């Protein structure tokens, strides 16, 4: 739906869909590695990263950020690649926001 200012100004602004990126829990990835991923890939500070990691650990998944599709997809890919390089099964998924 067009925004009010778009209707009033006669312009159409692009507002691409946003995608949520979630980390998934597993039994093997170290807590420290998940915190490092949240800081390095999702730009969280240590406090936020630790809280998200614990939420994933306790609830099964946790929201890491909301991005345009191409950015969300790249973050999912980076998590998978860094996890594989470090021998962990850690996985991220995306979902339409
Ligand atoms: N459950 C893992 C452990 O006990 C920690 C963990 C947290 C793994 C978050 C993945 O996305 C994850 N070592």
Tab-separated table of C-alpha atoms and ligand atoms in Angstrom:
chain	number	residue	atom	x	y	z
A	1	UNK	CA	0.000	0.000	0.000
A	2	UNK	CA	1.275	3.487	-0.814
A	3	UNK	CA	2.355	5.647	2.099
A	4	UNK	CA	0.459	8.899	2.828
A	5	UNK	CA	3.379	11.103	1.757
A	6	UNK	CA	3.653	9.169	-1.503
A	7	UNK	CA	0.002	9.820	-2.297
A	8	UNK	CA	0.336	13.488	-1.388
A	9	UNK	CA	3.552	14.080	-3.300
A	10	UNK	CA	2.555	11.967	-6.303
A	11	UNK	CA	5.787	9.996	-6.024
A	12	UNK	CA	6.157	6.258	-5.570
A	13	UNK	CA	8.945	5.104	-3.285
A	14	UNK	CA	10.264	1.588	-3.376
A	15	UNK	CA	9.779	-0.201	-0.073
A	16	UNK	CA	11.161	-3.676	-0.669
A	17	UNK	CA	10.059	-6.520	1.566
A	18	UNK	CA	12.128	-7.135	4.670
A	19	UNK	CA	13.340	-10.518	5.852
A	20	UNK	CA	14.003	-11.723	9.388
A	21	UNK	CA	17.165	-13.754	9.974
A	22	UNK	CA	17.037	-16.316	12.805
A	23	UNK	CA	19.798	-18.462	14.291
A	24	UNK	CA	18.795	-22.041	15.132
A	25	UNK	CA	19.898	-24.006	18.168
A	26	UNK	CA	21.912	-27.215	17.997
A	27	UNK	CA	23.764	-29.354	20.546
A	28	UNK	CA	27.293	-28.916	19.166
A	29	UNK	CA	28.084	-25.278	18.330
A	30	UNK	CA	29.926	-23.549	21.181
A	31	UNK	CA	28.249	-20.624	22.908
A	32	UNK	CA	31.381	-18.505	22.324
A	33	UNK	CA	31.229	-19.147	18.577
A	34	UNK	CA	27.564	-18.092	18.408
A	35	UNK	CA	28.394	-14.882	20.292
A	36	UNK	CA	31.278	-14.226	17.854
A	37	UNK	CA	28.891	-14.712	14.891
A	38	UNK	CA	26.335	-12.324	16.375
A	39	UNK	CA	29.030	-9.674	16.877
A	40	UNK	CA	30.850	-10.223	13.561
A	41	UNK	CA	27.985	-10.923	11.153
A	42	UNK	CA	25.012	-9.234	12.829
A	43	UNK	CA	26.924	-6.256	14.356
A	44	UNK	CA	25.583	-6.803	17.895
A	45	UNK	CA	27.487	-5.670	20.982
A	46	UNK	CA	28.632	-8.350	23.439
A	47	UNK	CA	25.633	-7.844	25.738
A	48	UNK	CA	23.059	-8.133	22.909
A	49	UNK	CA	24.952	-11.053	21.366
A	50	UNK	CA	24.999	-12.989	24.628
A	51	UNK	CA	21.259	-12.382	25.193
A	52	UNK	CA	20.341	-13.565	21.672
A	53	UNK	CA	22.609	-16.617	21.971
A	54	UNK	CA	20.896	-17.591	25.262
A	55	UNK	CA	17.455	-17.099	23.722
A	56	UNK	CA	18.379	-19.442	20.865
A	57	UNK	CA	19.850	-21.945	23.322
A	58	UNK	CA	16.702	-21.926	25.496
A	59	UNK	CA	13.904	-21.447	22.951
A	60	UNK	CA	15.296	-23.053	19.785
A	61	UNK	CA	15.703	-19.950	17.664
A	62	UNK	CA	16.315	-16.239	18.015
A	63	UNK	CA	15.947	-13.137	15.861
A	64	UNK	CA	19.282	-11.693	14.750
A	65	UNK	CA	18.102	-8.881	12.460
A	66	UNK	CA	15.742	-7.721	9.708
A	67	UNK	CA	17.169	-6.876	6.280
A	68	UNK	CA	16.342	-6.573	2.566
A	69	UNK	CA	16.426	-9.999	0.854
A	70	UNK	CA	19.936	-9.840	-0.596
A	71	UNK	CA	21.480	-8.756	2.698
A	72	UNK	CA	19.517	-11.376	4.677
A	73	UNK	CA	20.576	-14.090	2.227
A	74	UNK	CA	24.231	-13.034	2.501
A	75	UNK	CA	24.123	-13.198	6.321
A	76	UNK	CA	22.603	-16.711	6.171
A	77	UNK	CA	25.371	-17.742	3.761
A	78	UNK	CA	28.123	-16.194	5.932
A	79	UNK	CA	26.867	-18.050	9.026
A	80	UNK	CA	26.875	-21.359	7.134
A	81	UNK	CA	30.336	-20.785	5.647
A	82	UNK	CA	31.943	-19.677	8.950
A	83	UNK	CA	30.262	-22.538	10.843
A	84	UNK	CA	31.519	-25.097	8.315
A	85	UNK	CA	35.075	-23.672	8.442
A	86	UNK	CA	35.026	-24.076	12.222
A	87	UNK	CA	33.451	-27.551	12.226
A	88	UNK	CA	30.114	-26.461	13.723
A	89	UNK	CA	26.603	-27.283	12.420
A	90	UNK	CA	25.254	-23.792	13.267
A	91	UNK	CA	22.548	-22.678	10.841
A	92	UNK	CA	20.639	-19.467	10.122
A	93	UNK	CA	17.338	-19.183	8.245
A	94	UNK	CA	15.349	-16.295	6.837
A	95	UNK	CA	11.651	-15.578	6.913
A	96	UNK	CA	9.559	-12.825	5.334
A	97	UNK	CA	9.049	-10.075	7.934
B	1	LIG	N1	23.113	-25.197	22.406
B	1	LIG	C1	24.522	-24.870	22.230
B	1	LIG	C2	25.316	-25.437	23.385
B	1	LIG	O1	24.760	-25.819	24.399
B	1	LIG	C3	24.747	-23.354	22.140
B	1	LIG	C4	24.082	-22.754	20.964
B	1	LIG	C5	23.427	-21.533	21.107
B	1	LIG	C6	24.155	-23.336	19.704
B	1	LIG	C7	22.851	-20.916	19.998
B	1	LIG	C8	23.552	-22.746	18.593
B	1	LIG	O2	22.349	-20.902	17.650
B	1	LIG	C9	22.906	-21.535	18.742
B	1	LIG	N2	26.640	-25.471	23.246
